[in-house]
mmCIF file of C-alpha atoms and ligand atoms in Angstrom:
data_model
loop_
_atom_site.group_PDB
_atom_site.id
_atom_site.type_symbol
_atom_site.label_atom_id
_atom_site.label_comp_id
_atom_site.label_asym_id
_atom_site.label_seq_id
_atom_site.Cartn_x
_atom_site.Cartn_y
_atom_site.Cartn_z
ATOM 1 C CA MET A 1 -38.399 19.579 -7.449
ATOM 2 C CA ARG A 2 -39.200 17.014 -4.804
ATOM 3 C CA LYS A 3 -40.575 18.012 -1.458
ATOM 4 C CA THR A 4 -38.509 17.102 1.560
ATOM 5 C CA THR A 5 -38.706 17.915 5.249
ATOM 6 C CA ILE A 6 -34.987 18.660 5.429
ATOM 7 C CA PRO A 7 -34.071 21.798 7.379
ATOM 8 C CA THR A 8 -32.700 24.272 4.871
ATOM 9 C CA ILE A 9 -28.951 24.727 5.012
ATOM 10 C CA VAL A 10 -26.970 26.431 2.346
ATOM 11 C CA ASN A 11 -24.775 24.047 0.424
ATOM 12 C CA LYS A 12 -21.580 26.007 0.155
ATOM 13 C CA SER A 13 -19.924 23.164 -1.656
ATOM 14 C CA LEU A 14 -20.924 24.517 -5.042
ATOM 15 C CA LYS A 15 -18.151 25.047 -7.526
ATOM 16 C CA LYS A 16 -15.363 27.286 -6.370
ATOM 17 C CA ASN A 17 -12.179 28.269 -8.045
ATOM 18 C CA ALA A 18 -8.981 30.007 -7.109
ATOM 19 C CA ASN A 19 -10.545 33.400 -7.925
ATOM 20 C CA THR A 20 -13.362 32.980 -5.429
ATOM 21 C CA PRO A 21 -12.815 35.436 -2.513
ATOM 22 C CA GLY A 22 -11.644 33.632 0.606
ATOM 23 C CA PHE A 23 -10.972 30.405 -1.266
ATOM 24 C CA ARG A 24 -8.111 28.524 0.330
ATOM 25 C CA LYS A 25 -5.989 26.417 -1.951
ATOM 26 C CA ASN A 26 -4.736 22.954 -1.135
ATOM 27 C CA THR A 27 -6.943 22.363 1.837
ATOM 28 C CA MET A 28 -8.308 18.966 2.697
ATOM 29 C CA LYS A 29 -11.352 17.787 4.610
ATOM 30 C CA VAL A 30 -12.762 14.425 5.631
ATOM 31 C CA ILE A 31 -16.372 13.509 4.986
ATOM 32 C CA CYS A 32 -18.004 10.295 6.075
ATOM 33 C CA THR A 33 -21.232 8.379 5.708
ATOM 34 C CA GLU A 34 -23.609 8.004 8.645
ATOM 35 C CA LYS A 35 -22.420 4.504 9.495
ATOM 36 C CA SER A 36 -18.732 5.459 9.380
ATOM 37 C CA GLN A 37 -18.957 8.620 11.441
ATOM 38 C CA ILE A 38 -16.833 7.447 14.371
ATOM 39 C CA LEU A 39 -13.988 6.206 12.190
ATOM 40 C CA GLY A 40 -14.371 9.232 9.895
ATOM 41 C CA THR A 41 -14.030 11.639 12.809
ATOM 42 C CA SER A 42 -11.092 9.720 14.303
ATOM 43 C CA LEU A 43 -9.406 9.817 10.912
ATOM 44 C CA ALA A 44 -9.955 13.571 10.610
ATOM 45 C CA ARG A 45 -8.359 14.035 14.020
ATOM 46 C CA ALA A 46 -5.436 11.799 13.104
ATOM 47 C CA LEU A 47 -4.936 13.877 9.946
ATOM 48 C CA LYS A 48 -5.489 17.121 11.889
ATOM 49 C CA THR A 49 -8.022 18.182 9.293
ATOM 50 C CA PRO A 50 -11.679 19.237 9.584
ATOM 51 C CA VAL A 51 -14.553 16.839 9.184
ATOM 52 C CA VAL A 52 -17.492 18.023 7.069
ATOM 53 C CA GLU A 53 -20.937 17.915 8.615
ATOM 54 C CA VAL A 54 -23.595 16.123 6.606
ATOM 55 C CA LYS A 55 -27.330 16.311 7.191
ATOM 56 C CA TYR A 56 -29.195 13.161 6.293
ATOM 57 C CA SER A 57 -32.863 12.610 5.705
ATOM 58 C CA ARG A 58 -35.259 10.695 3.513
ATOM 59 C CA PHE A 59 -37.952 11.592 1.061
ATOM 60 C CA PRO A 60 -41.454 10.350 1.919
ATOM 61 C CA ASP A 61 -40.961 7.339 -0.352
ATOM 62 C CA GLY A 62 -37.845 6.296 1.573
ATOM 63 C CA GLU A 63 -35.225 7.567 -0.867
ATOM 64 C CA HIS A 64 -32.109 9.009 0.744
ATOM 65 C CA TYR A 65 -31.332 12.716 0.799
ATOM 66 C CA LEU A 66 -28.278 14.452 2.142
ATOM 67 C CA ILE A 67 -26.622 17.824 2.077
ATOM 68 C CA THR A 68 -23.009 18.500 2.962
ATOM 69 C CA GLY A 69 -21.407 21.443 4.674
ATOM 70 C CA GLU A 70 -18.581 23.393 3.086
ATOM 71 C CA LEU A 71 -16.020 21.410 1.159
ATOM 72 C CA ASP A 72 -12.504 22.315 0.080
ATOM 73 C CA ASP A 73 -10.439 21.357 -2.892
ATOM 74 C CA GLU A 74 -9.447 17.914 -1.607
ATOM 75 C CA THR A 75 -11.747 15.483 0.172
ATOM 76 C CA ILE A 76 -11.159 12.165 1.871
ATOM 77 C CA ILE A 77 -14.450 10.271 1.676
ATOM 78 C CA VAL A 78 -14.893 7.514 4.260
ATOM 79 C CA GLY A 79 -17.728 5.039 3.898
ATOM 80 C CA SER A 80 -18.035 1.391 4.838
ATOM 81 C CA ILE A 81 -20.486 -0.532 2.718
ATOM 82 C CA VAL A 82 -22.145 -2.289 5.630
ATOM 83 C CA ASP A 83 -25.568 -2.464 4.013
ATOM 84 C CA ASN A 84 -27.516 -1.147 1.035
ATOM 85 C CA ASP A 85 -28.411 2.167 2.708
ATOM 86 C CA ALA A 86 -24.744 2.822 3.462
ATOM 87 C CA LEU A 87 -23.905 2.112 -0.178
ATOM 88 C CA VAL A 88 -26.483 4.606 -1.431
ATOM 89 C CA GLN A 89 -25.335 7.269 1.040
ATOM 90 C CA LEU A 90 -21.771 6.722 -0.098
ATOM 91 C CA LEU A 91 -22.714 7.142 -3.766
ATOM 92 C CA LEU A 92 -24.622 10.334 -2.930
ATOM 93 C CA ILE A 93 -21.711 11.742 -0.940
ATOM 94 C CA ILE A 94 -19.269 11.034 -3.765
ATOM 95 C CA ASP A 95 -21.592 12.868 -6.133
ATOM 96 C CA ALA A 96 -22.046 15.792 -3.729
ATOM 97 C CA CYS A 97 -18.246 16.150 -3.596
ATOM 98 C CA ASP A 98 -17.880 16.614 -7.338
ATOM 99 C CA CYS A 99 -16.262 20.025 -6.830
ATOM 100 C CA SER A 100 -13.160 18.536 -5.196
ATOM 101 C CA LYS A 101 -10.430 16.009 -5.806
ATOM 102 C CA ASN A 102 -11.634 12.934 -3.942
ATOM 103 C CA ARG A 103 -9.896 9.960 -2.423
ATOM 104 C CA LEU A 104 -12.136 7.180 -1.152
ATOM 105 C CA VAL A 105 -11.466 5.116 1.958
ATOM 106 C CA LEU A 106 -13.531 1.933 1.989
ATOM 107 C CA PRO A 107 -13.039 0.569 5.504
ATOM 108 C CA TYR A 108 -15.337 -2.396 4.806
ATOM 109 C CA MET A 109 -16.524 -3.380 1.385
ATOM 110 C CA GLY A 110 -19.751 -5.304 1.525
ATOM 111 C CA TYR A 111 -20.443 -7.638 -1.409
ATOM 112 C CA SER A 112 -16.715 -8.347 -1.729
ATOM 113 C CA ARG A 113 -17.232 -12.036 -0.931
ATOM 114 C CA GLN A 114 -19.202 -12.506 -4.171
ATOM 115 C CA ASP A 115 -15.997 -11.875 -6.096
ATOM 116 C CA LYS A 116 -16.598 -14.499 -8.787
ATOM 117 C CA ARG A 117 -19.425 -15.912 -10.801
ATOM 118 C CA PHE A 118 -19.749 -19.158 -8.890
ATOM 119 C CA ARG A 119 -22.811 -20.267 -10.901
ATOM 120 C CA GLN A 120 -24.073 -19.286 -14.311
ATOM 121 C CA GLY A 121 -26.458 -16.358 -14.043
ATOM 122 C CA GLU A 122 -24.911 -14.810 -10.936
ATOM 123 C CA PRO A 123 -23.491 -11.290 -10.861
ATOM 124 C CA VAL A 124 -19.897 -10.606 -9.874
ATOM 125 C CA SER A 125 -21.243 -8.390 -7.104
ATOM 126 C CA ALA A 126 -17.824 -7.137 -5.991
ATOM 127 C CA ARG A 127 -17.201 -5.856 -9.518
ATOM 128 C CA ALA A 128 -20.580 -4.101 -9.703
ATOM 129 C CA ILE A 129 -19.966 -2.310 -6.412
ATOM 130 C CA ALA A 130 -16.339 -1.500 -7.241
ATOM 131 C CA GLN A 131 -17.313 0.109 -10.528
ATOM 132 C CA ALA A 132 -20.103 2.138 -8.937
ATOM 133 C CA VAL A 133 -17.927 3.691 -6.215
ATOM 134 C CA SER A 134 -15.034 4.422 -8.581
ATOM 135 C CA LYS A 135 -16.878 7.165 -10.433
ATOM 136 C CA GLY A 136 -15.958 10.564 -8.988
ATOM 137 C CA VAL A 137 -12.874 9.505 -7.017
ATOM 138 C CA SER A 138 -9.240 9.462 -8.085
ATOM 139 C CA GLU A 139 -8.066 6.574 -5.898
ATOM 140 C CA ILE A 140 -9.375 4.055 -3.407
ATOM 141 C CA MET A 141 -7.965 2.609 -0.220
ATOM 142 C CA ALA A 142 -9.674 -0.453 1.223
ATOM 143 C CA VAL A 143 -8.929 -2.055 4.579
ATOM 144 C CA ASN A 144 -8.257 -5.804 4.597
ATOM 145 C CA ILE A 145 -10.262 -6.401 1.474
ATOM 146 C CA HIS A 146 -11.503 -9.967 1.487
ATOM 147 C CA GLU A 147 -9.715 -10.923 -1.750
ATOM 148 C CA LYS A 148 -6.924 -8.815 -3.259
ATOM 149 C CA GLU A 149 -8.237 -9.862 -6.687
ATOM 150 C CA VAL A 150 -11.211 -7.540 -6.112
ATOM 151 C CA LEU A 151 -8.872 -4.523 -6.358
ATOM 152 C CA ARG A 152 -8.671 -4.941 -10.123
ATOM 153 C CA TYR A 153 -12.415 -4.338 -10.424
ATOM 154 C CA PHE A 154 -12.143 -0.677 -9.404
ATOM 155 C CA GLY A 155 -11.974 1.847 -12.210
ATOM 156 C CA VAL A 156 -9.186 3.851 -10.489
ATOM 157 C CA PRO A 157 -5.961 2.861 -8.680
ATOM 158 C CA ALA A 158 -6.934 0.870 -5.578
ATOM 159 C CA ARG A 159 -5.007 -0.759 -2.764
ATOM 160 C CA SER A 160 -5.748 -2.629 0.444
ATOM 161 C CA ILE A 161 -4.052 -1.927 3.756
ATOM 162 C CA SER A 162 -3.959 -4.322 6.695
ATOM 163 C CA LEU A 163 -4.792 -3.863 10.360
ATOM 164 C CA ALA A 164 -2.730 -6.912 11.351
ATOM 165 C CA ARG A 165 -0.281 -4.736 13.321
ATOM 166 C CA ASP A 166 -3.096 -2.865 15.066
ATOM 167 C CA ILE A 167 -4.651 -6.173 16.070
ATOM 168 C CA GLY A 168 -1.267 -7.399 17.303
ATOM 169 C CA SER A 169 -0.865 -4.218 19.370
ATOM 170 C CA TYR A 170 -4.324 -4.716 20.869
ATOM 171 C CA ILE A 171 -3.563 -8.332 21.791
ATOM 172 C CA LYS A 172 -0.459 -7.090 23.637
ATOM 173 C CA THR A 173 -2.722 -5.047 25.898
ATOM 174 C CA LEU A 174 -4.477 -8.260 27.006
ATOM 175 C CA HIS A 175 -1.193 -9.377 28.675
ATOM 176 C CA LEU A 176 -1.798 -13.012 27.759
ATOM 177 C CA ASP A 177 0.861 -15.507 28.738
ATOM 178 C CA ASN A 178 2.369 -17.039 25.601
ATOM 179 C CA PRO A 179 -0.790 -16.830 23.460
ATOM 180 C CA LEU A 180 -1.367 -18.968 20.386
ATOM 181 C CA ILE A 181 -2.604 -16.944 17.405
ATOM 182 C CA LEU A 182 -4.839 -19.116 15.305
ATOM 183 C CA ALA A 183 -6.285 -18.646 11.836
ATOM 184 C CA PRO A 184 -9.641 -20.385 11.305
ATOM 185 C CA ASP A 185 -8.398 -21.819 8.013
ATOM 186 C CA GLU A 186 -5.239 -22.007 5.947
ATOM 187 C CA GLY A 187 -6.324 -19.023 3.830
ATOM 188 C CA ALA A 188 -6.074 -16.741 6.864
ATOM 189 C CA LEU A 189 -2.656 -18.047 7.957
ATOM 190 C CA VAL A 190 -0.707 -15.112 6.473
ATOM 191 C CA PHE A 191 -2.905 -12.713 8.434
ATOM 192 C CA ALA A 192 -2.364 -14.761 11.637
ATOM 193 C CA ARG A 193 1.411 -14.687 11.037
ATOM 194 C CA GLN A 194 1.349 -10.890 10.622
ATOM 195 C CA VAL A 195 -0.672 -10.489 13.839
ATOM 196 C CA ALA A 196 1.620 -12.881 15.727
ATOM 197 C CA SER A 197 4.741 -10.990 14.636
ATOM 198 C CA ALA A 198 3.674 -8.072 16.872
ATOM 199 C CA GLY A 199 4.588 -10.125 19.936
ATOM 200 C CA GLY A 200 6.736 -12.917 18.531
ATOM 201 C CA TRP A 201 3.921 -15.325 19.384
ATOM 202 C CA ASP A 202 3.231 -18.794 17.997
ATOM 203 C CA PHE A 203 0.761 -19.018 15.160
ATOM 204 C CA ASP A 204 -1.012 -21.813 13.352
ATOM 205 C CA HIS A 205 -4.251 -22.522 11.530
ATOM 206 C CA LEU A 206 -7.164 -24.751 12.341
ATOM 207 C CA GLU A 207 -7.589 -27.899 10.329
ATOM 208 C CA LYS A 208 -10.773 -29.866 9.925
ATOM 209 C CA ASN A 209 -10.544 -33.639 10.318
ATOM 210 C CA ARG A 210 -13.474 -35.753 9.185
ATOM 211 C CA ILE A 211 -14.077 -38.502 11.742
ATOM 212 C CA SER A 212 -17.194 -39.951 10.094
ATOM 213 C CA GLY A 213 -19.859 -38.989 7.580
ATOM 214 C CA VAL A 214 -21.375 -36.595 10.114
ATOM 215 C CA GLU A 215 -18.573 -35.863 12.571
ATOM 216 C CA VAL A 216 -15.851 -33.288 11.931
ATOM 217 C CA THR A 217 -13.269 -32.128 14.453
ATOM 218 C CA MET A 218 -11.100 -29.018 14.331
ATOM 219 C CA ALA A 219 -7.661 -28.608 15.880
ATOM 220 C CA PRO A 220 -4.548 -26.527 15.274
ATOM 221 C CA LYS A 221 -2.626 -28.155 12.422
ATOM 222 C CA GLN A 222 0.756 -28.318 14.170
ATOM 223 C CA LEU A 223 0.577 -26.905 17.680
ATOM 224 C CA CYS A 224 -1.297 -27.948 20.808
ATOM 225 C CA ALA A 225 -3.894 -25.637 22.360
ATOM 226 C CA ALA A 226 -3.860 -27.316 25.804
ATOM 227 C CA SER A 227 -3.327 -24.883 28.704
ATOM 228 C CA ARG A 228 -2.879 -21.960 26.330
ATOM 229 C CA SER A 229 -4.734 -18.749 25.651
ATOM 230 C CA VAL A 230 -5.846 -18.972 22.044
ATOM 231 C CA VAL A 231 -6.665 -15.914 19.938
ATOM 232 C CA ILE A 232 -8.545 -16.747 16.747
ATOM 233 C CA VAL A 233 -7.994 -13.982 14.177
ATOM 234 C CA ASP A 234 -9.802 -13.464 10.896
ATOM 235 C CA ASP A 235 -10.644 -10.685 8.466
ATOM 236 C CA ILE A 236 -14.408 -11.084 8.900
ATOM 237 C CA ILE A 237 -16.649 -12.579 11.548
ATOM 238 C CA SER A 238 -20.020 -12.929 9.877
ATOM 239 C CA THR A 239 -22.357 -15.484 11.492
ATOM 240 C CA GLY A 240 -19.636 -16.487 13.937
ATOM 241 C CA GLY A 241 -20.369 -20.114 13.070
ATOM 242 C CA THR A 242 -16.801 -21.070 12.221
ATOM 243 C CA ILE A 243 -15.285 -19.580 15.363
ATOM 244 C CA ALA A 244 -18.080 -20.771 17.699
ATOM 245 C CA THR A 245 -17.573 -24.363 16.549
ATOM 246 C CA ALA A 246 -13.796 -24.036 16.760
ATOM 247 C CA SER A 247 -14.006 -22.565 20.233
ATOM 248 C CA GLY A 248 -15.952 -25.545 21.617
ATOM 249 C CA MET A 249 -13.364 -27.912 20.220
ATOM 250 C CA LEU A 250 -10.413 -25.892 21.488
ATOM 251 C CA TYR A 251 -11.845 -25.947 25.016
ATOM 252 C CA GLN A 252 -12.258 -29.732 24.688
ATOM 253 C CA GLN A 253 -8.567 -29.847 23.775
ATOM 254 C CA GLY A 254 -7.751 -28.042 27.023
ATOM 255 C CA ALA A 255 -7.420 -24.404 25.884
ATOM 256 C CA LYS A 256 -7.384 -22.026 28.859
ATOM 257 C CA ASP A 257 -9.168 -19.125 27.109
ATOM 258 C CA VAL A 258 -10.348 -18.451 23.592
ATOM 259 C CA PHE A 259 -10.613 -14.911 22.199
ATOM 260 C CA ALA A 260 -12.011 -13.930 18.793
ATOM 261 C CA VAL A 261 -10.532 -10.900 17.045
ATOM 262 C CA CYS A 262 -11.338 -9.672 13.558
ATOM 263 C CA VAL A 263 -11.049 -6.598 11.366
ATOM 264 C CA HIS A 264 -14.643 -6.486 10.135
ATOM 265 C CA GLY A 265 -17.287 -7.378 12.710
ATOM 266 C CA VAL A 266 -20.204 -8.129 10.405
ATOM 267 C CA LEU A 267 -21.769 -10.072 13.301
ATOM 268 C CA THR A 268 -24.958 -11.007 11.526
ATOM 269 C CA GLY A 269 -27.832 -13.061 12.944
ATOM 270 C CA GLY A 270 -26.894 -12.717 16.605
ATOM 271 C CA ALA A 271 -23.267 -13.697 16.044
ATOM 272 C CA TYR A 272 -21.978 -11.853 19.108
ATOM 273 C CA VAL A 273 -24.318 -13.738 21.453
ATOM 274 C CA ARG A 274 -23.551 -16.980 19.677
ATOM 275 C CA LEU A 275 -19.826 -16.496 20.190
ATOM 276 C CA MET A 276 -20.084 -15.449 23.819
ATOM 277 C CA SER A 277 -22.433 -18.390 24.466
ATOM 278 C CA ALA A 278 -19.817 -20.686 22.954
ATOM 279 C CA GLY A 279 -17.451 -19.616 25.740
ATOM 280 C CA ILE A 280 -15.402 -17.033 23.825
ATOM 281 C CA ARG A 281 -13.819 -14.850 26.476
ATOM 282 C CA ASP A 282 -14.156 -11.690 24.379
ATOM 283 C CA VAL A 283 -15.094 -10.744 20.820
ATOM 284 C CA ILE A 284 -13.116 -7.793 19.503
ATOM 285 C CA CYS A 285 -13.287 -6.042 16.164
ATOM 286 C CA SER A 286 -12.082 -2.820 14.595
ATOM 287 C CA ASP A 287 -14.152 0.233 13.740
ATOM 288 C CA THR A 288 -14.267 -0.503 10.013
ATOM 289 C CA ILE A 289 -17.765 -1.572 11.026
ATOM 290 C CA GLU A 290 -18.841 0.458 14.050
ATOM 291 C CA ARG A 291 -19.910 -1.875 16.847
ATOM 292 C CA GLY A 292 -20.020 -1.913 20.613
ATOM 293 C CA CYS A 293 -17.047 -4.283 20.486
ATOM 294 C CA SER A 294 -15.009 -2.055 18.117
ATOM 295 C CA LYS A 295 -11.995 -1.740 20.408
ATOM 296 C CA ILE A 296 -9.393 -1.272 17.671
ATOM 297 C CA SER A 297 -9.402 1.827 15.476
ATOM 298 C CA ALA A 298 -8.252 1.798 11.882
ATOM 299 C CA ALA A 299 -7.818 5.587 11.941
ATOM 300 C CA ASP A 300 -4.072 5.855 12.609
ATOM 301 C CA THR A 301 -3.130 3.232 10.046
ATOM 302 C CA ILE A 302 -5.361 4.802 7.388
ATOM 303 C CA ALA A 303 -3.992 8.274 8.216
ATOM 304 C CA ALA A 304 -0.395 7.077 7.967
ATOM 305 C CA GLU A 305 -1.071 5.505 4.585
ATOM 306 C CA LEU A 306 -2.865 8.622 3.299
ATOM 307 C CA LYS A 307 0.081 10.777 4.382
ATOM 308 C CA ARG A 308 2.547 8.381 2.787
ATOM 309 C CA CYS A 309 0.936 8.486 -0.679
HETATM 310 C C1 R5P B 401 -14.105 -16.337 4.933
HETATM 311 O O1 R5P B 401 -13.426 -16.506 3.942
HETATM 312 C C2 R5P B 401 -13.873 -15.236 5.897
HETATM 313 O O2 R5P B 401 -12.522 -14.946 6.027
HETATM 314 C C3 R5P B 401 -14.450 -15.588 7.238
HETATM 315 O O3 R5P B 401 -13.747 -16.718 7.742
HETATM 316 C C4 R5P B 401 -15.893 -15.909 7.149
HETATM 317 O O4 R5P B 401 -16.579 -14.862 6.520
HETATM 318 C C5 R5P B 401 -16.481 -16.126 8.536
HETATM 319 O O5 R5P B 401 -17.789 -16.523 8.393
HETATM 320 P P1 R5P B 401 -18.672 -16.923 9.642
HETATM 321 O O6 R5P B 401 -18.418 -15.927 10.728
HETATM 322 O O7 R5P B 401 -20.078 -16.869 9.110
HETATM 323 O O8 R5P B 401 -18.276 -18.301 10.057
#
């Protein structure tokens, strides 16, 4: 038995069955990892169901420890894989919930961009992660998974839902005059179209034009950005490099304002500062990754989908 400094709480989650006194059948609770606690709690409220408290700590060698409060016979587990610690906590929570029927919500799935073996010797990281989190859950719901192809790597039925409508609703609150919704590349055009449909706005995607061996310009493929408020939308903002470069060029083309809105604000390496320094009026993301700029919540859309299925 390992020594830990965890305050002792009784784990009441141990196996229960219908004969256990006081056992309530068909009750559901939400449990979330430490880095998804705001979304997890919002989801529990949207579902009008309790959220399970979890106490987290570490062993002296740095290994994670956790203990959950009382569980019921159905559990919605919410955990974004934002880093390696979050992944380990998620795996531990899934294991701790082995007394219930579990559905997993993966608001953000880290490692999903390594969805292929691009070079000999590389892992298919998305597959490795998908297989690991599938054990102990009966189904998985991801939010705007980077590539739909990744869904086939899970060992249980998995689907991806989109926050395009939520992003469209948020953009409405900005009261922009005739905004242009712009995808940073052609691959994100479908997402931009879905966002734009919320307000019947114009949409397009940026296209790179090579001027010389070293000079590349970016402009909307078909429409003109001059005198318009432009909202660049994407599934992920990681380093912010793509959008920062695009923003400078859009201002040169006469754009009035440029906003950056994404589902997953990875925002690595000082991306937020980089974007704001590039003149972006505001950087907005959802709470699939919990950030100071998480102004859009995925909770209602996830709750609606959970109720539907
Ligand atoms: C790429 O396929 C993604 O949709 C994003 O466009 C990309 O991850 C953004 O990267 P960055 O913010 O580093 O330019």
